CSV table of C-alpha atoms in Angstrom, one decimal:
chain,number,residue,atom,x,y,z
A,1,UNK,CA,0.2,-11.6,-27.6
A,2,UNK,CA,2.1,-9.2,-29.8
A,3,UNK,CA,5.9,-9.5,-29.5
A,4,UNK,CA,7.6,-6.1,-29.6
A,5,UNK,CA,11.4,-5.5,-29.1
A,6,UNK,CA,11.7,-3.9,-25.7
A,7,UNK,CA,15.2,-2.3,-25.7
A,8,UNK,CA,13.9,1.0,-27.0
A,9,UNK,CA,11.8,1.5,-23.8
A,10,UNK,CA,14.9,1.5,-21.6
A,11,UNK,CA,16.6,4.0,-23.9
A,12,UNK,CA,13.5,6.2,-23.9
A,13,UNK,CA,13.3,6.1,-20.0
A,14,UNK,CA,16.9,7.1,-19.7
A,15,UNK,CA,16.3,10.1,-22.0
A,16,UNK,CA,13.3,11.1,-20.0
A,17,UNK,CA,14.9,10.4,-16.6
A,18,UNK,CA,15.5,14.1,-15.5
A,19,UNK,CA,11.9,15.0,-16.3
A,20,UNK,CA,10.6,11.9,-14.5
A,21,UNK,CA,12.6,12.8,-11.4
A,22,UNK,CA,11.4,16.4,-11.6
A,23,UNK,CA,7.8,15.2,-11.6
A,24,UNK,CA,8.5,13.0,-8.6
A,25,UNK,CA,10.0,15.8,-6.6
A,26,UNK,CA,7.1,18.1,-7.6
A,27,UNK,CA,4.6,15.6,-6.2
A,28,UNK,CA,6.6,15.0,-3.0
A,29,UNK,CA,6.5,18.8,-2.3
A,30,UNK,CA,2.7,18.5,-2.1
A,31,UNK,CA,2.3,17.1,1.4
A,32,UNK,CA,-0.5,14.6,1.6
A,33,UNK,CA,-0.8,13.2,5.1
A,34,UNK,CA,-3.7,10.8,5.5
A,35,UNK,CA,-5.6,13.1,7.9
A,36,UNK,CA,-5.1,16.4,6.1
A,37,UNK,CA,-8.1,16.7,3.8
A,38,UNK,CA,-7.1,20.0,2.2
A,39,UNK,CA,-3.6,18.8,1.6
A,40,UNK,CA,-4.9,15.5,0.1
A,41,UNK,CA,-7.2,17.5,-2.2
A,42,UNK,CA,-4.4,19.7,-3.4
A,43,UNK,CA,-2.1,16.8,-3.8
A,44,UNK,CA,-4.6,14.9,-5.9
A,45,UNK,CA,-5.2,17.9,-8.1
A,46,UNK,CA,-1.5,18.2,-8.7
A,47,UNK,CA,-1.2,14.5,-9.5
A,48,UNK,CA,-4.0,14.8,-12.0
A,49,UNK,CA,-2.3,17.8,-13.6
A,50,UNK,CA,1.0,15.9,-13.9
A,51,UNK,CA,-0.9,12.9,-15.4
A,52,UNK,CA,-2.7,15.1,-18.0
A,53,UNK,CA,0.4,17.0,-18.8
A,54,UNK,CA,2.1,13.7,-19.8
A,55,UNK,CA,-0.8,11.7,-21.3
A,56,UNK,CA,-3.4,14.3,-22.3
A,57,UNK,CA,-7.0,14.3,-21.0
A,58,UNK,CA,-8.3,10.9,-20.1
A,59,UNK,CA,-11.2,9.2,-22.0
A,60,UNK,CA,-13.0,8.6,-18.8
A,61,UNK,CA,-12.5,10.3,-15.4
A,62,UNK,CA,-14.3,9.9,-12.1
A,63,UNK,CA,-13.5,11.5,-8.8
A,64,UNK,CA,-15.0,9.5,-5.9
A,65,UNK,CA,-15.5,11.6,-2.7
A,66,UNK,CA,-13.8,10.0,0.3
A,67,UNK,CA,-15.8,11.7,3.0
A,68,UNK,CA,-13.6,11.9,6.0
A,69,UNK,CA,-10.8,10.4,3.9
A,70,UNK,CA,-8.9,11.4,0.7
A,71,UNK,CA,-10.8,11.1,-2.6
A,72,UNK,CA,-10.2,8.4,-5.1
A,73,UNK,CA,-9.5,9.3,-8.7
A,74,UNK,CA,-9.8,7.0,-11.7
A,75,UNK,CA,-8.5,8.0,-15.1
A,76,UNK,CA,-8.9,5.7,-18.1
A,77,UNK,CA,-6.9,5.9,-21.3
A,78,UNK,CA,-8.3,3.8,-24.1
A,79,UNK,CA,-5.8,1.5,-25.8
A,80,UNK,CA,-5.4,0.1,-29.3
A,81,UNK,CA,-5.6,-3.6,-28.2
A,82,UNK,CA,-8.3,-5.6,-26.4
A,83,UNK,CA,-6.5,-5.8,-23.0
A,84,UNK,CA,-7.3,-3.7,-20.0
A,85,UNK,CA,-4.8,-3.1,-17.2
A,86,UNK,CA,-5.2,-1.2,-13.8
A,87,UNK,CA,-2.3,0.8,-12.4
A,88,UNK,CA,-3.1,1.4,-8.7
A,89,UNK,CA,-1.3,3.6,-6.2
A,90,UNK,CA,-2.0,5.7,-3.1
A,91,UNK,CA,-1.1,9.4,-2.8
A,92,UNK,CA,-1.5,9.7,0.9
A,93,UNK,CA,1.4,9.3,3.3
A,94,UNK,CA,2.0,8.7,6.9
A,95,UNK,CA,3.6,12.1,7.4
A,96,UNK,CA,1.8,15.0,8.9
A,97,UNK,CA,1.7,18.4,7.2
A,98,UNK,CA,4.8,20.4,8.0
A,99,UNK,CA,7.2,17.4,7.9
A,100,UNK,CA,8.8,18.5,4.7
A,101,UNK,CA,10.2,21.7,6.2
A,102,UNK,CA,12.4,19.7,8.6
A,103,UNK,CA,13.3,16.9,6.3
A,104,UNK,CA,17.1,16.3,6.1
A,105,UNK,CA,18.4,15.4,2.6
A,106,UNK,CA,19.9,11.9,2.6
A,107,UNK,CA,23.6,11.6,2.2
A,108,UNK,CA,24.9,9.5,-0.7
A,109,UNK,CA,25.9,5.9,-0.2
A,110,UNK,CA,29.5,5.2,0.8
A,111,UNK,CA,30.3,4.7,-2.9
A,112,UNK,CA,28.8,8.1,-3.8
A,113,UNK,CA,25.5,6.7,-5.1
A,114,UNK,CA,22.9,9.5,-5.1
A,115,UNK,CA,19.7,9.3,-3.0
A,116,UNK,CA,16.6,11.4,-3.1
A,117,UNK,CA,14.5,11.9,0.1
A,118,UNK,CA,11.3,13.4,1.2
A,119,UNK,CA,8.0,12.4,2.9
A,120,UNK,CA,6.4,9.8,0.8
A,121,UNK,CA,9.0,9.7,-1.9
A,122,UNK,CA,9.5,5.9,-1.5
A,123,UNK,CA,6.1,5.0,-0.2
A,124,UNK,CA,4.9,5.7,-2.8
A,125,UNK,CA,5.0,8.9,-4.9
A,126,UNK,CA,7.9,7.7,-7.1
A,127,UNK,CA,5.8,4.7,-8.1
A,128,UNK,CA,2.9,6.9,-9.1
A,129,UNK,CA,5.0,9.1,-11.4
A,130,UNK,CA,6.8,6.1,-12.9
A,131,UNK,CA,3.4,4.6,-13.7
A,132,UNK,CA,2.3,7.7,-15.6
A,133,UNK,CA,5.6,7.9,-17.5
A,134,UNK,CA,5.4,4.2,-18.3
A,135,UNK,CA,2.3,4.7,-20.3
A,136,UNK,CA,3.7,7.8,-21.9
A,137,UNK,CA,6.8,6.0,-23.1
A,138,UNK,CA,4.9,2.9,-24.2
A,139,UNK,CA,2.7,5.2,-26.3
A,140,UNK,CA,5.8,6.9,-27.9
A,141,UNK,CA,7.0,3.5,-29.1
A,142,UNK,CA,3.9,3.1,-31.3
A,143,UNK,CA,3.2,-0.4,-30.2
A,144,UNK,CA,-0.3,-1.7,-29.5
A,145,UNK,CA,-1.4,-1.0,-26.0
A,146,UNK,CA,-4.1,-2.1,-23.6
A,147,UNK,CA,-6.7,0.3,-22.1
A,148,UNK,CA,-5.1,1.6,-18.9
A,149,UNK,CA,-7.1,2.7,-15.9
A,150,UNK,CA,-5.2,4.6,-13.2
A,151,UNK,CA,-6.7,4.5,-9.7
A,152,UNK,CA,-5.2,7.0,-7.2
A,153,UNK,CA,-6.5,6.6,-3.6
A,154,UNK,CA,-5.9,8.8,-0.6
A,155,UNK,CA,-6.6,6.5,2.3
A,156,UNK,CA,-4.4,3.4,1.8
A,157,UNK,CA,-2.2,4.2,4.8
A,158,UNK,CA,-5.2,4.1,7.1
A,159,UNK,CA,-6.8,1.0,5.6
A,160,UNK,CA,-8.4,2.0,2.3
A,161,UNK,CA,-11.6,2.4,4.1
A,162,UNK,CA,-13.4,4.3,1.4
A,163,UNK,CA,-11.5,3.2,-1.7
A,164,UNK,CA,-11.6,-0.6,-1.1
A,165,UNK,CA,-14.9,-1.1,-3.0
A,166,UNK,CA,-13.6,0.9,-5.9
A,167,UNK,CA,-10.4,-1.1,-6.1
A,168,UNK,CA,-12.3,-4.4,-6.0
A,169,UNK,CA,-14.8,-3.3,-8.6
A,170,UNK,CA,-11.9,-2.2,-10.9
A,171,UNK,CA,-10.0,-5.4,-10.3
A,172,UNK,CA,-12.9,-7.5,-11.4
A,173,UNK,CA,-13.2,-5.6,-14.7
A,174,UNK,CA,-9.5,-5.6,-15.8
A,175,UNK,CA,-7.3,-8.4,-17.1
A,176,UNK,CA,-4.4,-7.5,-14.8
A,177,UNK,CA,-3.5,-5.2,-12.0
A,178,UNK,CA,-0.1,-3.7,-11.3
A,179,UNK,CA,0.3,-2.0,-7.9
A,180,UNK,CA,2.9,0.7,-7.9
A,181,UNK,CA,4.0,0.3,-4.3
A,182,UNK,CA,7.8,0.4,-3.8
A,183,UNK,CA,9.8,-2.7,-4.6
A,184,UNK,CA,11.7,-4.7,-2.1
A,185,UNK,CA,15.2,-3.7,-3.2
A,186,UNK,CA,14.2,-4.3,-6.8
A,187,UNK,CA,12.1,-7.4,-6.1
A,188,UNK,CA,8.4,-7.5,-6.9
A,189,UNK,CA,6.1,-8.4,-4.1
A,190,UNK,CA,4.0,-11.6,-4.7
A,191,UNK,CA,3.1,-12.4,-1.1
A,192,UNK,CA,1.9,-10.1,1.7
A,193,UNK,CA,0.6,-10.7,5.1
A,194,UNK,CA,-3.0,-10.0,6.0
A,195,UNK,CA,-3.5,-7.4,8.6
A,196,UNK,CA,-6.0,-6.3,11.2
A,197,UNK,CA,-6.2,-3.5,13.9
A,198,UNK,CA,-8.2,-4.8,16.8
A,199,UNK,CA,-9.7,-2.4,19.3
A,200,UNK,CA,-9.8,-3.8,22.9
A,201,UNK,CA,-12.2,-2.1,25.3
A,202,UNK,CA,-12.1,-3.0,28.9
A,203,UNK,CA,-14.8,-1.8,31.4
A,204,UNK,CA,-14.1,-2.1,35.1
A,205,UNK,CA,-15.5,-0.6,38.3
A,206,UNK,CA,-14.4,2.8,39.6
A,207,UNK,CA,-13.6,3.3,43.2
A,208,UNK,CA,-11.5,5.6,45.5
A,209,UNK,CA,-7.9,4.2,45.3
A,210,UNK,CA,-7.2,5.1,48.9
A,211,UNK,CA,-10.5,4.8,50.8
A,212,UNK,CA,-12.1,1.7,49.2
A,213,UNK,CA,-9.8,0.1,46.6
A,214,UNK,CA,-11.4,-3.3,47.2
A,215,UNK,CA,-14.7,-1.9,45.8
A,216,UNK,CA,-13.0,-1.2,42.5
A,217,UNK,CA,-12.1,-3.5,39.5
A,218,UNK,CA,-9.2,-2.0,37.6
A,219,UNK,CA,-9.7,-1.9,33.8
A,220,UNK,CA,-6.0,-1.0,33.4
A,221,UNK,CA,-4.9,-4.1,35.4
A,222,UNK,CA,-7.3,-6.3,33.3
A,223,UNK,CA,-6.1,-4.7,30.1
A,224,UNK,CA,-2.5,-5.4,31.1
A,225,UNK,CA,-3.4,-9.1,31.6
A,226,UNK,CA,-5.0,-9.2,28.2
A,227,UNK,CA,-2.0,-7.6,26.5
A,228,UNK,CA,0.4,-10.1,27.9
A,229,UNK,CA,-2.0,-13.0,27.0
A,230,UNK,CA,-2.4,-11.6,23.4
A,231,UNK,CA,1.3,-11.5,22.9
A,232,UNK,CA,1.5,-15.2,23.6
A,233,UNK,CA,-1.0,-15.8,20.8
A,234,UNK,CA,1.6,-14.6,18.3
A,235,UNK,CA,3.5,-17.3,16.3
A,236,UNK,CA,6.5,-15.7,14.6
A,237,UNK,CA,7.5,-19.1,13.2
A,238,UNK,CA,4.2,-19.1,11.2
A,239,UNK,CA,4.5,-15.4,10.3
A,240,UNK,CA,1.9,-14.2,12.9
A,241,UNK,CA,2.8,-11.1,14.8
A,242,UNK,CA,0.8,-9.2,17.4
A,243,UNK,CA,1.8,-5.8,18.6
A,244,UNK,CA,-0.1,-3.6,21.1
A,245,UNK,CA,0.8,-0.2,19.8
A,246,UNK,CA,-1.6,2.1,21.7
A,247,UNK,CA,-2.9,2.0,25.2
A,248,UNK,CA,-5.2,4.5,27.0
A,249,UNK,CA,-7.1,4.3,30.3
A,250,UNK,CA,-8.1,5.7,33.6
A,251,UNK,CA,-9.4,9.1,34.8
A,252,UNK,CA,-7.1,10.0,37.7
A,253,UNK,CA,-4.3,8.6,39.7
A,254,UNK,CA,-6.4,8.2,42.8
A,255,UNK,CA,-9.3,6.4,41.0
A,256,UNK,CA,-9.4,2.7,40.3
A,257,UNK,CA,-9.7,2.8,36.5
A,258,UNK,CA,-13.1,2.2,35.1
A,259,UNK,CA,-12.2,2.1,31.5
A,260,UNK,CA,-9.1,1.2,29.3
A,261,UNK,CA,-8.6,0.6,25.6
A,262,UNK,CA,-5.8,-0.7,23.4
A,263,UNK,CA,-5.2,-0.9,19.7
A,264,UNK,CA,-3.5,-4.1,18.5
A,265,UNK,CA,-1.8,-4.6,15.1
A,266,UNK,CA,-2.0,-8.2,13.9
A,267,UNK,CA,-0.3,-9.7,10.8
A,268,UNK,CA,-1.0,-13.2,9.5
A,269,UNK,CA,0.1,-15.2,6.4
A,270,UNK,CA,-3.0,-17.4,6.0
A,271,UNK,CA,-6.7,-17.5,6.6
A,272,UNK,CA,-6.1,-20.4,9.0
A,273,UNK,CA,-3.9,-18.2,11.2
A,274,UNK,CA,-6.5,-15.5,11.0
A,275,UNK,CA,-9.2,-17.9,12.4
A,276,UNK,CA,-6.8,-19.2,15.1
A,277,UNK,CA,-6.0,-15.7,16.3
A,278,UNK,CA,-9.7,-14.9,16.5
A,279,UNK,CA,-10.5,-18.0,18.5
A,280,UNK,CA,-7.6,-17.6,20.9
A,281,UNK,CA,-8.1,-13.9,21.6
A,282,UNK,CA,-11.8,-14.5,22.3
A,283,UNK,CA,-10.7,-17.2,24.8
A,284,UNK,CA,-8.5,-14.9,26.9
A,285,UNK,CA,-9.9,-14.4,30.4
A,286,UNK,CA,-8.8,-11.8,33.0
A,287,UNK,CA,-8.6,-12.5,36.7
A,288,UNK,CA,-11.3,-10.2,38.0
A,289,UNK,CA,-14.8,-11.4,36.9
A,290,UNK,CA,-16.3,-7.9,37.4
A,291,UNK,CA,-14.4,-6.6,34.4
A,292,UNK,CA,-15.8,-6.9,30.9
A,293,UNK,CA,-13.5,-7.2,27.9
A,294,UNK,CA,-14.8,-6.5,24.4
A,295,UNK,CA,-12.8,-7.2,21.2
A,296,UNK,CA,-13.5,-5.5,17.9
A,297,UNK,CA,-12.1,-8.0,15.3
A,298,UNK,CA,-11.3,-5.4,12.7
A,299,UNK,CA,-9.5,-7.4,10.0
A,300,UNK,CA,-8.6,-5.0,7.3
A,301,UNK,CA,-6.7,-6.8,4.5
A,302,UNK,CA,-6.7,-10.6,3.7
A,303,UNK,CA,-3.4,-12.4,3.1
A,304,UNK,CA,-1.9,-12.3,-0.4
A,305,UNK,CA,-0.1,-15.2,-1.9
A,306,UNK,CA,1.2,-16.0,-5.4
A,307,UNK,CA,-1.6,-18.1,-6.9
A,308,UNK,CA,-2.4,-19.6,-10.3
A,309,UNK,CA,-4.0,-16.3,-11.4
A,310,UNK,CA,-0.9,-14.2,-10.7
A,311,UNK,CA,1.9,-16.6,-11.6
A,312,UNK,CA,1.6,-15.9,-15.3
A,313,UNK,CA,1.9,-12.2,-14.6
A,314,UNK,CA,5.1,-12.8,-12.7
A,315,UNK,CA,6.4,-14.9,-15.5
A,316,UNK,CA,5.6,-12.1,-18.0
A,317,UNK,CA,7.4,-9.5,-15.8
A,318,UNK,CA,10.5,-11.7,-15.7
A,319,UNK,CA,10.4,-12.1,-19.5
A,320,UNK,CA,10.1,-8.3,-20.0
A,321,UNK,CA,13.0,-7.8,-17.5
A,322,UNK,CA,15.2,-10.2,-19.4
A,323,UNK,CA,14.4,-8.4,-22.7
A,324,UNK,CA,15.4,-5.2,-21.1
A,325,UNK,CA,18.8,-6.5,-20.0
A,326,UNK,CA,18.2,-7.4,-16.4
A,327,UNK,CA,19.9,-10.5,-15.1
A,328,UNK,CA,16.9,-11.4,-13.0
A,329,UNK,CA,13.7,-10.1,-11.5
A,330,UNK,CA,13.3,-11.6,-8.0
A,331,UNK,CA,10.0,-11.8,-6.2
A,332,UNK,CA,9.6,-11.9,-2.4
A,333,UNK,CA,7.1,-12.1,0.5
A,334,UNK,CA,6.8,-9.1,2.8
A,335,UNK,CA,5.1,-8.4,6.1
A,336,UNK,CA,3.3,-5.2,5.1
A,337,UNK,CA,-0.1,-5.2,3.5
A,338,UNK,CA,-1.2,-3.1,0.5
A,339,UNK,CA,-4.2,-2.7,-1.9
A,340,UNK,CA,-2.8,-5.7,-3.8
A,341,UNK,CA,-4.2,-7.9,-1.0
A,342,UNK,CA,-7.8,-7.0,-2.0
A,343,UNK,CA,-7.1,-7.8,-5.6
A,344,UNK,CA,-5.5,-11.2,-4.8
A,345,UNK,CA,-8.4,-12.1,-2.5
A,346,UNK,CA,-10.7,-11.9,-5.5
A,347,UNK,CA,-8.6,-14.4,-7.4
A,348,UNK,CA,-7.5,-11.7,-10.0
A,349,UNK,CA,-4.0,-11.4,-11.5
A,350,UNK,CA,-1.9,-8.9,-9.6
A,351,UNK,CA,1.7,-7.9,-9.0
A,352,UNK,CA,2.8,-5.5,-6.3
A,353,UNK,CA,6.0,-3.7,-5.7
A,354,UNK,CA,6.3,-2.3,-9.3
A,355,UNK,CA,7.5,1.1,-8.1
A,356,UNK,CA,10.5,2.7,-6.5
A,357,UNK,CA,13.9,1.2,-5.5
A,358,UNK,CA,15.1,2.6,-2.2
A,359,UNK,CA,14.3,2.0,1.5
A,360,UNK,CA,13.0,3.5,4.7
A,361,UNK,CA,9.2,3.3,4.3
A,362,UNK,CA,7.5,5.2,7.2
A,363,UNK,CA,10.9,6.4,8.5
A,364,UNK,CA,12.7,9.8,8.2
A,365,UNK,CA,15.4,7.9,6.3
A,366,UNK,CA,13.0,7.3,3.4
A,367,UNK,CA,14.7,7.6,0.1
A,368,UNK,CA,14.9,6.4,-3.5
A,369,UNK,CA,17.8,5.8,-5.9
A,370,UNK,CA,17.2,8.1,-8.9
A,371,UNK,CA,19.5,5.9,-11.0
A,372,UNK,CA,16.9,3.1,-10.8
A,373,UNK,CA,14.0,5.3,-12.1
A,374,UNK,CA,14.5,4.6,-15.8
A,375,UNK,CA,14.7,0.8,-15.4
A,376,UNK,CA,11.6,0.6,-13.1
A,377,UNK,CA,9.7,2.9,-15.5
A,378,UNK,CA,10.7,0.8,-18.5
A,379,UNK,CA,9.7,-2.4,-16.8
A,380,UNK,CA,6.1,-1.2,-16.3
A,381,UNK,CA,6.1,0.2,-19.8
A,382,UNK,CA,7.2,-3.1,-21.2
A,383,UNK,CA,4.5,-4.9,-19.2
A,384,UNK,CA,1.9,-2.6,-20.7
A,385,UNK,CA,3.0,-3.3,-24.2
A,386,UNK,CA,2.9,-7.1,-23.6
A,387,UNK,CA,-0.6,-6.8,-22.0
A,388,UNK,CA,-2.1,-5.3,-25.2
A,389,UNK,CA,-3.7,-8.7,-25.4
A,390,UNK,CA,-5.0,-10.4,-22.2
A,391,UNK,CA,-2.8,-13.0,-20.6
A,392,UNK,CA,-3.8,-16.5,-21.7
A,393,UNK,CA,-5.9,-18.1,-19.0
A,394,UNK,CA,-6.9,-14.8,-17.4
A,395,UNK,CA,-9.9,-15.4,-15.2
A,396,UNK,CA,-13.1,-14.0,-16.7
């Protein structure tokens, strides 16, 4: 691979810092809740405009309709080297339209360190803009660069239901994938839990709660038994968590409930745990044999671990960080899942958490530290310069 001094990237990123932050805030002010199709469409249009304003028109562009979810946009910029890198990030957020109006600006840290807040600023609109500027700054340096394909999807927060095939197809074609999700306090994310959202449907027998309760078989009572049993399947010491987050059921207070449902969030660190959870939940029995329990085993993302394909990418990121004056670039395992899980499951090189430094994902305390924007942008830019040639040993 071509060795290029990297210090200039950090200087360039600091010079551009005000413009990068302005682009971040501009994108944050386009609300893009996962269930707001008009908002998602407008937000994606704006993201494309920002990208083209910094990089020019792409060499290839495809907008893939998401149907009932946000569209996925791919923009490819041809490089001067043989490498090909994917920069992936989602523009949808967990925040409903209208949240911005009531958002309270975050107070500075006790030492006066500035914070910037807003719906989606940490997860993950800052990372999107940093990725765009990373390519812009790397181009300005005049170094050889890989072909870069941006993939912006609008359904990650609800499982990447329409974009997953596009992510997987892209990951198979490129030499490396950098996912622009927020960092873990500056650490890149090399391991993530697999996740599933199971739907539990319980069918009982309705009856009058006063006149003939014995004729009924309560779906709510049975579901309560199931929820308690499911909680015992969790194994926190192995990283397996089970949370019943939504419960609905019944038709009236004087009717023995004939139907009840629950949505259960499950996180695991390995395929073995995934198989164990499946078996043990299927084995749960409720006390009333007249009740039927159905389980939709909806595993969404497989577990992600640091494997032989991705370890060289982490080593390269640490080398770039040292060249740019960082003492270290830690990596970590986190409980949340991302689109990086899909890439890792294919055995392709991937690093996640290449985006913002801040905290408060999915909370009204969500914020980023603007003083970290130059360093994070320079890190991705430095990675792009070093990936002008494919990593040695990259899977074909």
